[in-house]
Short mmCIF file of C-alpha atoms and ligand atoms in Angstrom, two decimals:
data_model
loop_
_atom_site.label_atom_id
_atom_site.label_comp_id
_atom_site.label_asym_id
_atom_site.label_seq_id
_atom_site.Cartn_x
_atom_site.Cartn_y
_atom_site.Cartn_z
CA MET D 42 28.59 7.30 -72.27
CA ASN D 43 29.81 4.54 -69.44
CA PRO D 44 28.11 5.30 -65.74
CA LYS D 45 29.74 7.80 -64.04
CA PHE D 46 31.42 7.27 -60.85
CA GLN D 47 31.14 8.65 -57.56
CA ALA D 48 32.32 9.34 -54.50
CA PRO D 49 31.43 6.56 -51.51
CA LYS D 50 29.06 7.91 -48.74
CA GLY D 51 29.79 9.84 -46.12
CA VAL D 52 33.77 10.86 -47.12
CA SER D 53 34.27 14.46 -47.06
CA GLU D 54 36.86 15.85 -50.64
CA TYR D 55 37.84 19.29 -50.66
CA LEU D 56 38.65 21.10 -54.31
CA PRO D 57 39.79 24.11 -55.44
CA PRO D 58 38.37 26.79 -53.85
CA ARG D 59 37.63 25.35 -51.01
CA SER D 60 40.86 22.30 -50.53
CA ASN D 61 42.83 26.02 -50.26
CA LEU D 62 40.96 26.79 -47.14
CA PHE D 63 41.69 23.22 -45.53
CA ASP D 64 44.62 23.36 -46.85
CA TYR D 65 45.34 26.73 -44.50
CA VAL D 66 43.35 24.93 -41.87
CA SER D 67 45.92 22.26 -41.56
CA ARG D 68 48.76 24.68 -42.13
CA THR D 69 47.58 26.73 -39.47
CA LEU D 70 46.64 24.17 -36.73
CA THR D 71 49.99 23.04 -36.76
CA THR D 72 52.56 26.14 -36.62
CA PRO D 73 51.75 26.02 -32.43
CA ALA D 74 53.01 22.18 -32.37
CA LEU D 75 56.22 23.37 -34.28
CA ALA D 76 56.82 26.43 -32.25
CA ALA D 77 56.84 24.33 -29.38
CA GLY D 78 59.04 21.78 -30.87
CA TYR D 79 57.19 18.97 -31.48
CA GLU D 80 58.24 16.43 -34.83
CA LEU D 81 56.51 14.74 -38.00
CA ILE D 82 55.28 11.58 -37.44
CA GLU D 83 53.98 9.68 -40.80
CA LEU D 84 52.49 6.39 -40.65
CA PRO D 85 50.61 3.98 -42.27
CA ILE D 86 46.41 4.29 -42.91
CA PHE D 87 46.28 0.77 -41.97
CA GLU D 88 47.63 -1.61 -38.73
CA ASP D 89 47.02 -4.34 -37.54
CA THR D 90 43.25 -5.25 -36.09
CA GLU D 91 44.52 -5.80 -32.80
CA LEU D 92 46.64 -2.76 -32.13
CA PHE D 93 42.67 -0.87 -32.29
CA THR D 94 41.39 -3.11 -30.07
CA ARG D 95 43.68 -3.81 -27.73
CA GLY D 96 44.85 -0.26 -27.78
CA VAL D 97 41.49 1.62 -28.16
CA GLY D 98 39.47 -0.46 -26.18
CA GLU D 99 36.27 -3.55 -27.19
CA SER D 100 33.42 -2.19 -25.28
CA THR D 101 33.97 1.82 -27.25
CA ASP D 102 31.56 2.68 -30.51
CA VAL D 103 35.11 3.15 -32.80
CA VAL D 104 35.70 -0.60 -32.20
CA SER D 105 32.76 -2.28 -31.68
CA LYS D 106 30.81 -0.92 -34.54
CA GLU D 107 32.78 1.77 -36.70
CA MET D 108 36.23 -0.16 -37.58
CA TYR D 109 36.80 -0.33 -41.80
CA THR D 110 38.35 -3.98 -41.09
CA PHE D 111 39.64 -6.75 -43.70
CA GLU D 112 41.87 -9.18 -44.61
CA ASP D 113 45.00 -8.88 -47.10
CA ARG D 114 45.71 -11.30 -49.18
CA GLY D 115 47.92 -13.05 -47.47
CA GLY D 116 45.47 -12.99 -44.48
CA ARG D 117 46.19 -10.72 -42.03
CA SER D 118 43.36 -8.64 -40.77
CA LEU D 119 43.99 -5.27 -40.35
CA THR D 120 42.06 -2.26 -40.08
CA LEU D 121 42.08 1.20 -41.57
CA ARG D 122 43.52 3.93 -38.96
CA PRO D 123 40.16 5.28 -37.16
CA GLU D 124 42.28 7.32 -34.65
CA GLY D 125 45.65 8.58 -34.32
CA THR D 126 47.35 7.50 -30.88
CA ALA D 127 47.46 3.78 -31.06
CA GLY D 128 49.46 3.62 -34.02
CA VAL D 129 52.00 6.66 -33.09
CA MET D 130 52.33 4.58 -29.93
CA ARG D 131 52.82 1.59 -32.02
CA ALA D 132 55.68 3.03 -34.21
CA VAL D 133 57.50 4.48 -30.91
CA ILE D 134 57.47 1.22 -29.18
CA GLU D 135 59.18 -0.52 -32.16
CA HIS D 136 61.41 2.04 -33.33
CA ASN D 137 62.42 2.71 -29.59
CA LEU D 138 62.04 6.75 -29.58
CA ASP D 139 60.91 5.91 -25.85
CA ARG D 140 64.77 5.08 -25.19
CA GLY D 141 65.96 8.44 -26.75
CA GLN D 142 65.36 11.96 -24.65
CA LEU D 143 62.34 12.83 -22.90
CA PRO D 144 59.22 13.32 -24.03
CA VAL D 145 58.79 12.39 -27.29
CA LYS D 146 56.75 14.86 -28.67
CA LEU D 147 55.35 14.01 -32.18
CA PHE D 148 52.18 15.53 -34.62
CA TYR D 149 50.80 14.03 -37.24
CA ARG D 150 47.78 15.35 -40.03
CA GLY D 151 46.04 12.93 -42.13
CA PRO D 152 42.64 11.17 -42.76
CA PHE D 153 41.22 8.56 -40.53
CA PHE D 154 38.29 6.01 -40.96
CA ARG D 155 35.65 5.43 -38.72
CA ALA D 156 32.23 3.98 -40.72
CA GLU D 157 29.85 6.03 -38.64
CA ARG D 158 26.17 7.22 -40.14
CA PRO D 159 26.95 10.18 -42.19
CA GLN D 160 26.03 13.93 -41.39
CA ALA D 161 26.88 17.08 -41.18
CA GLY D 162 29.78 17.29 -40.15
CA ARG D 163 30.08 13.55 -38.92
CA TYR D 164 32.15 11.63 -42.49
CA ARG D 165 33.50 8.63 -42.43
CA GLN D 166 36.81 9.47 -44.08
CA PHE D 167 38.07 12.45 -41.99
CA TYR D 168 40.76 14.28 -41.14
CA GLN D 169 42.81 14.95 -38.09
CA PHE D 170 45.93 17.48 -37.21
CA GLY D 171 46.72 15.61 -33.95
CA ILE D 172 50.22 15.83 -31.36
CA GLU D 173 51.01 13.12 -28.55
CA ALA D 174 53.69 13.88 -25.70
CA ILE D 175 54.67 11.17 -24.54
CA GLY D 176 56.96 9.71 -21.82
CA VAL D 177 56.72 12.54 -18.68
CA ASN D 178 53.88 12.43 -16.44
CA ASP D 179 54.02 16.45 -16.12
CA PRO D 180 51.09 18.91 -15.08
CA TYR D 181 52.49 21.64 -17.42
CA LEU D 182 53.32 19.19 -20.21
CA ASP D 183 49.45 18.27 -20.51
CA ALA D 184 48.57 22.48 -20.41
CA GLU D 185 51.16 23.08 -22.91
CA VAL D 186 49.45 20.14 -25.59
CA ILE D 187 45.87 22.02 -24.29
CA GLY D 188 47.45 25.78 -25.21
CA ILE D 189 48.88 24.83 -28.29
CA ALA D 190 45.08 22.78 -30.01
CA TYR D 191 43.88 26.61 -28.09
CA ALA D 192 46.67 28.79 -29.95
CA GLY D 193 45.62 27.21 -33.44
CA TYR D 194 42.18 27.64 -33.52
CA LYS D 195 42.97 31.56 -32.10
CA LYS D 196 45.46 31.91 -34.81
CA LEU D 197 42.40 30.51 -37.46
CA GLY D 198 40.24 33.27 -36.08
CA VAL D 199 37.82 30.52 -33.90
CA SER D 200 36.32 32.07 -30.66
CA ASN D 201 32.76 30.41 -30.45
CA PHE D 202 34.07 27.66 -28.73
CA SER D 203 34.66 25.93 -25.05
CA LEU D 204 37.73 24.04 -23.51
CA HIS D 205 35.99 21.66 -21.52
CA ILE D 206 37.97 19.55 -19.22
CA THR D 207 37.88 17.08 -16.35
CA SER D 208 40.27 14.75 -14.92
CA LEU D 209 40.39 10.29 -15.06
CA GLY D 210 43.08 10.62 -12.21
CA ASP D 211 45.15 8.09 -10.64
CA ALA D 212 44.35 4.13 -11.52
CA GLU D 213 43.48 4.38 -7.64
CA SER D 214 41.09 6.58 -7.73
CA ARG D 215 39.58 4.99 -10.78
CA LYS D 216 39.50 1.43 -8.66
CA ARG D 217 37.50 2.95 -6.06
CA HIS D 218 35.33 5.01 -8.49
CA ARG D 219 34.80 1.87 -10.57
CA GLU D 220 33.72 0.31 -7.67
CA ASP D 221 31.00 2.29 -6.68
CA LEU D 222 30.04 3.09 -10.47
CA VAL D 223 29.15 -1.00 -11.17
CA LYS D 224 27.53 -1.11 -7.71
CA PHE D 225 25.49 1.98 -9.21
CA ILE D 226 24.54 0.55 -12.05
CA GLU D 227 23.76 -3.27 -11.03
CA SER D 228 20.94 -1.13 -9.23
CA LEU D 229 19.78 0.54 -12.71
CA ASN D 230 17.29 -1.64 -14.81
CA LEU D 231 18.94 -1.89 -17.66
CA ASP D 232 18.86 -4.43 -21.06
CA ASP D 233 21.64 -7.12 -21.72
CA GLU D 234 23.60 -5.53 -24.54
CA THR D 235 24.34 -1.80 -22.34
CA LYS D 236 24.84 -3.93 -19.13
CA ASN D 237 27.24 -5.96 -20.92
CA ARG D 238 28.70 -2.37 -22.11
CA ALA D 239 28.78 -1.00 -18.70
CA ALA D 240 31.08 -4.87 -18.17
CA LYS D 241 33.40 -3.82 -20.41
CA ASN D 242 34.00 -0.25 -18.69
CA PRO D 243 31.42 1.45 -16.65
CA LEU D 244 32.43 4.66 -17.36
CA ARG D 245 30.94 4.14 -21.31
CA LEU D 246 26.99 4.86 -19.78
CA PHE D 247 27.83 8.37 -19.16
CA ASP D 248 27.89 8.93 -23.01
CA ASP D 249 25.17 7.01 -23.56
CA LYS D 250 22.26 9.08 -26.01
CA ARG D 251 19.33 7.47 -24.95
CA ASP D 252 17.36 9.68 -22.30
CA ASP D 253 16.19 7.22 -20.05
CA VAL D 254 19.96 5.87 -19.96
CA ARG D 255 20.85 9.26 -19.48
CA SER D 256 18.29 10.33 -17.06
CA LYS D 257 19.12 7.37 -14.45
CA MET D 258 22.84 8.36 -14.89
CA GLN D 259 22.01 11.74 -13.35
CA SER D 260 22.72 10.40 -9.87
CA ALA D 261 25.53 8.46 -10.98
CA PRO D 262 28.96 9.07 -8.34
CA LEU D 263 31.12 11.31 -10.71
CA LEU D 264 35.17 9.88 -10.50
CA LEU D 265 36.17 13.96 -9.81
CA ASP D 266 34.81 13.51 -6.75
CA TYR D 267 36.93 10.36 -6.02
CA LEU D 268 40.40 11.72 -7.34
CA ASN D 269 42.69 11.20 -4.16
CA GLN D 270 44.75 13.84 -2.72
CA GLU D 271 48.14 13.24 -5.37
CA SER D 272 45.40 12.79 -8.64
CA MET D 273 43.25 16.60 -6.83
CA GLU D 274 46.69 18.28 -6.63
CA ASN D 275 47.80 17.44 -10.29
CA PHE D 276 44.42 18.30 -11.19
CA ALA D 277 44.45 21.81 -9.57
CA ALA D 278 48.04 22.35 -10.99
CA VAL D 279 46.94 22.08 -14.28
CA GLN D 280 44.18 24.45 -14.38
CA ALA D 281 46.64 26.84 -12.80
CA ALA D 282 49.54 25.90 -15.65
CA LEU D 283 46.21 26.60 -18.37
CA LYS D 284 45.46 29.74 -16.67
CA SER D 285 48.62 31.43 -16.71
CA ILE D 286 48.92 30.69 -19.84
CA ASN D 287 45.30 32.52 -20.24
CA VAL D 288 43.48 29.13 -22.12
CA PRO D 289 39.55 29.34 -20.00
CA PHE D 290 37.89 26.25 -19.51
CA GLU D 291 35.50 24.46 -17.20
CA ILE D 292 35.39 21.47 -15.35
CA ASN D 293 32.65 19.12 -16.91
CA PRO D 294 33.23 16.56 -14.98
CA ARG D 295 30.49 14.22 -16.26
CA MET D 296 32.81 14.44 -19.62
CA VAL D 297 33.59 10.26 -21.20
CA ARG D 298 36.02 10.64 -23.91
CA GLY D 299 34.86 8.18 -26.93
CA LEU D 300 38.23 6.25 -26.22
CA ASP D 301 39.05 3.42 -23.23
CA TYR D 302 42.75 4.72 -23.03
CA TYR D 303 42.04 7.63 -20.98
CA THR D 304 43.29 8.66 -17.78
CA GLY D 305 43.77 11.86 -15.99
CA THR D 306 43.25 14.84 -17.44
CA THR D 307 41.09 15.13 -20.25
CA PHE D 308 39.33 17.33 -22.72
CA GLU D 309 37.06 18.46 -25.28
CA PHE D 310 37.47 21.57 -27.62
CA ILE D 311 33.04 22.09 -27.95
CA HIS D 312 32.64 24.30 -30.91
CA ASN D 313 28.73 26.34 -30.13
CA GLY D 314 27.83 27.44 -33.71
CA LEU D 315 28.29 23.44 -35.73
CA GLY D 316 25.02 21.67 -34.06
CA ALA D 317 25.62 17.76 -32.74
CA GLN D 318 29.03 17.33 -33.94
CA SER D 319 30.43 20.23 -32.09
CA GLY D 320 33.23 18.37 -30.83
CA ILE D 321 36.14 20.37 -33.27
CA GLY D 322 38.96 18.15 -30.88
CA GLY D 323 38.89 16.23 -27.57
CA GLY D 324 41.78 14.33 -26.04
CA GLY D 325 43.81 13.91 -23.23
CA ARG D 326 46.31 11.69 -21.06
CA TYR D 327 47.30 8.12 -21.22
CA ASP D 328 48.86 6.37 -18.49
CA GLY D 329 48.71 2.37 -19.83
CA LEU D 330 48.40 2.57 -23.19
CA MET D 331 52.21 2.36 -23.83
CA GLU D 332 52.18 -0.77 -21.78
CA THR D 333 49.07 -2.76 -23.18
CA LEU D 334 50.63 -2.64 -26.01
CA GLY D 335 53.92 -4.34 -25.16
CA GLY D 336 55.96 -1.74 -25.05
CA GLN D 337 57.26 -0.24 -20.76
CA ASN D 338 55.28 1.38 -18.24
CA LEU D 339 55.03 5.26 -19.38
CA SER D 340 52.41 7.80 -19.68
CA GLY D 341 51.78 9.73 -22.24
CA ILE D 342 49.09 12.93 -23.14
CA GLY D 343 47.83 14.43 -26.94
CA PHE D 344 44.99 15.44 -28.71
CA GLY D 345 42.91 15.21 -32.26
CA LEU D 346 42.25 18.40 -33.73
CA GLY D 347 39.27 17.74 -36.97
CA ILE D 348 39.85 19.54 -39.49
CA ASP D 349 37.02 19.13 -41.53
CA ARG D 350 35.21 20.18 -38.42
CA VAL D 351 37.18 23.18 -37.54
CA LEU D 352 36.89 23.91 -41.47
CA LEU D 353 33.10 24.52 -40.86
CA ALA D 354 33.44 26.20 -37.06
CA MET D 355 35.49 29.01 -39.76
CA GLU D 356 32.46 28.93 -42.45
CA THR D 357 29.97 29.44 -39.52
CA GLU D 358 31.75 31.99 -37.45
CA GLY D 359 32.36 34.07 -40.72
CA CYS D 360 36.25 33.83 -39.87
CA ILE D 361 37.77 32.88 -43.34
CA PRO D 362 40.24 35.54 -44.62
CA GLU D 363 40.62 36.89 -47.92
CA ASN D 364 43.57 35.85 -50.39
CA ILE D 365 44.13 32.24 -48.57
CA ARG D 366 45.24 31.32 -52.17
CA TYR D 367 47.55 34.27 -53.17
CA VAL D 368 49.47 35.12 -56.39
CA ASP D 369 51.23 37.94 -57.70
CA LEU D 370 51.06 38.59 -61.03
CA PHE D 371 49.74 36.72 -63.66
CA VAL D 372 51.20 36.75 -67.23
CA ILE D 373 49.77 36.66 -70.55
CA PRO D 374 51.93 35.20 -73.77
CA LEU D 375 49.81 36.59 -77.29
CA GLY D 376 52.11 34.36 -79.94
CA VAL D 377 54.56 31.95 -80.17
CA ALA D 378 57.55 34.27 -79.44
CA ALA D 379 55.94 35.88 -76.47
CA GLN D 380 55.33 32.36 -75.68
CA SER D 381 59.21 30.86 -74.89
CA THR D 382 59.95 34.52 -73.44
CA ALA D 383 56.73 34.34 -70.70
CA PHE D 384 58.15 31.19 -70.02
CA THR D 385 61.62 31.92 -68.72
CA LEU D 386 60.25 34.85 -67.12
CA VAL D 387 57.33 33.28 -65.36
CA ASN D 388 60.41 30.62 -64.30
CA GLN D 389 62.94 33.39 -62.81
CA LEU D 390 60.08 35.48 -61.20
CA ARG D 391 58.99 32.11 -59.67
CA THR D 392 62.49 31.58 -58.68
CA ALA D 393 62.80 35.09 -56.86
CA GLY D 394 60.19 34.20 -54.95
CA PHE D 395 56.77 35.35 -56.55
CA VAL D 396 54.24 33.56 -57.08
CA VAL D 397 53.70 33.87 -60.73
CA GLU D 398 51.04 32.13 -62.99
CA GLN D 399 50.85 32.28 -67.14
CA SER D 400 48.05 31.79 -69.59
CA PHE D 401 48.18 28.58 -71.40
CA GLY D 402 46.98 27.41 -75.34
CA ASP D 403 46.36 29.63 -77.93
CA ARG D 404 43.96 32.00 -75.95
CA ALA D 405 42.69 35.13 -77.48
CA LEU D 406 43.11 38.26 -75.13
CA LYS D 407 39.61 38.47 -73.26
CA GLY D 408 39.60 34.84 -72.70
CA ALA D 409 43.01 34.91 -70.90
CA MET D 410 42.29 38.28 -68.96
CA LYS D 411 39.06 36.42 -67.47
CA ALA D 412 41.78 33.80 -66.47
CA ALA D 413 43.63 36.17 -64.62
CA ASP D 414 40.36 37.87 -63.23
CA LYS D 415 39.63 34.18 -61.51
CA SER D 416 42.95 33.84 -60.21
CA GLY D 417 42.25 36.59 -58.18
CA ALA D 418 46.63 37.97 -59.52
CA ARG D 419 47.72 40.79 -58.09
CA PHE D 420 49.19 42.42 -61.26
CA SER D 421 48.89 41.47 -64.45
CA ILE D 422 51.13 41.52 -68.01
CA VAL D 423 50.52 41.26 -71.01
CA ILE D 424 53.43 40.37 -73.82
CA GLY D 425 52.95 39.92 -77.16
CA ASP D 426 55.88 41.42 -80.60
CA ALA D 427 55.78 44.63 -79.35
CA GLU D 428 56.50 44.56 -75.27
CA ILE D 429 59.42 41.93 -77.10
CA SER D 430 61.09 44.53 -78.91
CA SER D 431 60.69 47.24 -76.70
CA GLY D 432 61.49 45.18 -73.69
CA THR D 433 58.44 47.10 -72.01
CA VAL D 434 55.59 46.28 -70.16
CA GLU D 435 52.10 47.71 -68.82
CA LEU D 436 51.99 46.16 -65.50
CA LYS D 437 48.48 46.29 -64.37
CA GLU D 438 47.15 46.00 -60.93
CA MET D 439 43.85 43.72 -61.18
CA SER D 440 41.45 45.47 -58.90
CA THR D 441 41.81 49.13 -59.98
CA GLY D 442 42.71 48.17 -64.09
CA LYS D 443 45.33 51.26 -63.44
CA ALA D 444 48.98 50.15 -65.31
CA SER D 445 52.75 51.21 -65.56
CA SER D 446 55.39 50.45 -68.19
CA VAL D 447 57.82 48.67 -66.57
CA THR D 448 61.50 47.12 -68.25
CA LEU D 449 61.66 43.44 -68.02
CA SER D 450 64.70 43.38 -66.60
CA ALA D 451 63.19 45.48 -63.71
CA LEU D 452 59.44 43.96 -63.33
CA ALA D 453 60.99 41.55 -60.09
CA SER D 454 62.17 44.79 -58.42
CA GLU D 455 59.14 46.20 -59.45
CA LEU D 456 56.90 43.60 -58.26
CA ALA D 457 59.33 43.95 -54.51
CA LYS D 458 58.68 47.17 -54.60
CA LEU D 459 54.41 47.08 -54.64
CA SER D 460 54.21 43.86 -52.95
P1 LIG L 295 38.70 11.89 -30.95
O1 LIG L 295 38.08 12.19 -29.63
O2 LIG L 295 37.90 10.15 -31.32
O3 LIG L 295 40.11 11.40 -30.21
O4 LIG L 295 38.41 12.16 -31.87
C1 LIG L 295 39.33 13.77 -31.73
C2 LIG L 295 38.65 14.74 -33.43
O5 LIG L 295 38.10 13.82 -34.86
C3 LIG L 295 37.31 15.16 -32.37
O6 LIG L 295 37.32 16.08 -31.82
C4 LIG L 295 36.46 15.72 -34.38
O7 LIG L 295 36.91 16.57 -34.25
C5 LIG L 295 36.95 14.67 -34.84
N1 LIG L 295 35.97 13.44 -35.46
C6 LIG L 295 36.35 12.44 -34.74
N2 LIG L 295 35.39 11.71 -35.88
C7 LIG L 295 34.90 12.41 -36.33
C8 LIG L 295 34.05 11.84 -38.35
N3 LIG L 295 33.94 10.91 -38.07
N4 LIG L 295 34.04 13.11 -38.52
C9 LIG L 295 35.01 14.25 -38.86
N5 LIG L 295 35.24 14.02 -37.70
C10 LIG L 295 35.66 13.68 -36.75
C11 LIG L 295 41.36 11.05 -31.29
O8 LIG L 295 40.67 9.86 -31.84
C12 LIG L 295 42.17 10.97 -30.05
N6 LIG L 295 43.42 9.71 -30.90
C13 LIG L 295 42.75 12.22 -29.71
C14 LIG L 295 44.08 12.39 -28.51
C15 LIG L 295 45.45 11.94 -29.36
N7 LIG L 295 43.95 11.50 -27.60
C16 LIG L 295 45.26 11.47 -27.49
N8 LIG L 295 45.66 11.86 -28.14
#
């Protein structure tokens, strides 16, 4: 026998029946964005490597350690997308979407790639649902974006999480803070690699996982204390707007997002039952990204929600609805004539809007009934020669075993009545 293959290390895969839940989660997270007028953008999985080094930032783990970068046959350096915002911005600029009505409101769903150390909830290929609202800087838009993520979790019944928010302020506030933070960091006794990191983006040190760096950073100056009047008012307006739509939050001035493009409002949704990989979604405003990528100077805000982690959160919370995969009817034909009758009947019922499965092959009744059971169908019918000649079938409710006679021509209306 030839050796079997295995999936590459650390990728997430979804097979039935769990894949039904995956589909349900990604569709449900999308509904609040659709209700707010966001439109689909479908982008390539790989992009020019420089889009990420310039857009996401070289001080980040994502760019410095985790990118899947390869050379294509034409000698171009390409990278499997580690996140969605840079690609969306590239497309908006390339196709002049920012020259029309603003904000441009887009959503995307799909796989993303980061060469992280795999563990529960952390994968090398994972899935995000994301939105971006580009071109308008308005605290109500910040609150809309955060509210859309919140509504998605709530729709799924996920509740054991908290929303952390902070503000990185405007350029002036960040500059004043940076000066003091750099001075503070210079006073610390740090290794060269950490110093280099800090030179690229001193905020990164707030995110250092090592205990000694963490404790050294305890007394570091916090950006929130450096917000100027305008930035403070903006952040207060975001908070008021969130309160007005009943989105609870806590302010976390030490929160640092893993990507360098953030400015202004930033946020993270942290689940309390997932252990180390607790971030089920995050995002924020990015003032300079469009210009950095060669576009005009417009602000934007968005989020990415980790579909894999939301699914794990639902499993830990036990809030998985029954009947995610709903089948109305399972049809079992017995014999050659019945196969053809069943085939056209099933097609008619599907066209009428019912979810219908049928058994295939020369299956004995017992095996076919097992398949009907396994399908989770609400009803089943058996069609044999006798049923064809009488034009009547026994419509059996699978959960109770109760059956009633129904003519084939009345089957659709009977199913509609019962559903
Ligand atoms: P991010 O925080 O890097 O943000 O990722 C968003 C979410 O993706 C995380 O909260 C997490 O749920 C999920 N995630 C990230 N890495 C992994 C992984 N290795 N395995 C499983 N899930 C993962 C962004 O990507 C930004 N582009 C979000 C954004 C959009 N900001 C503004 N617009």
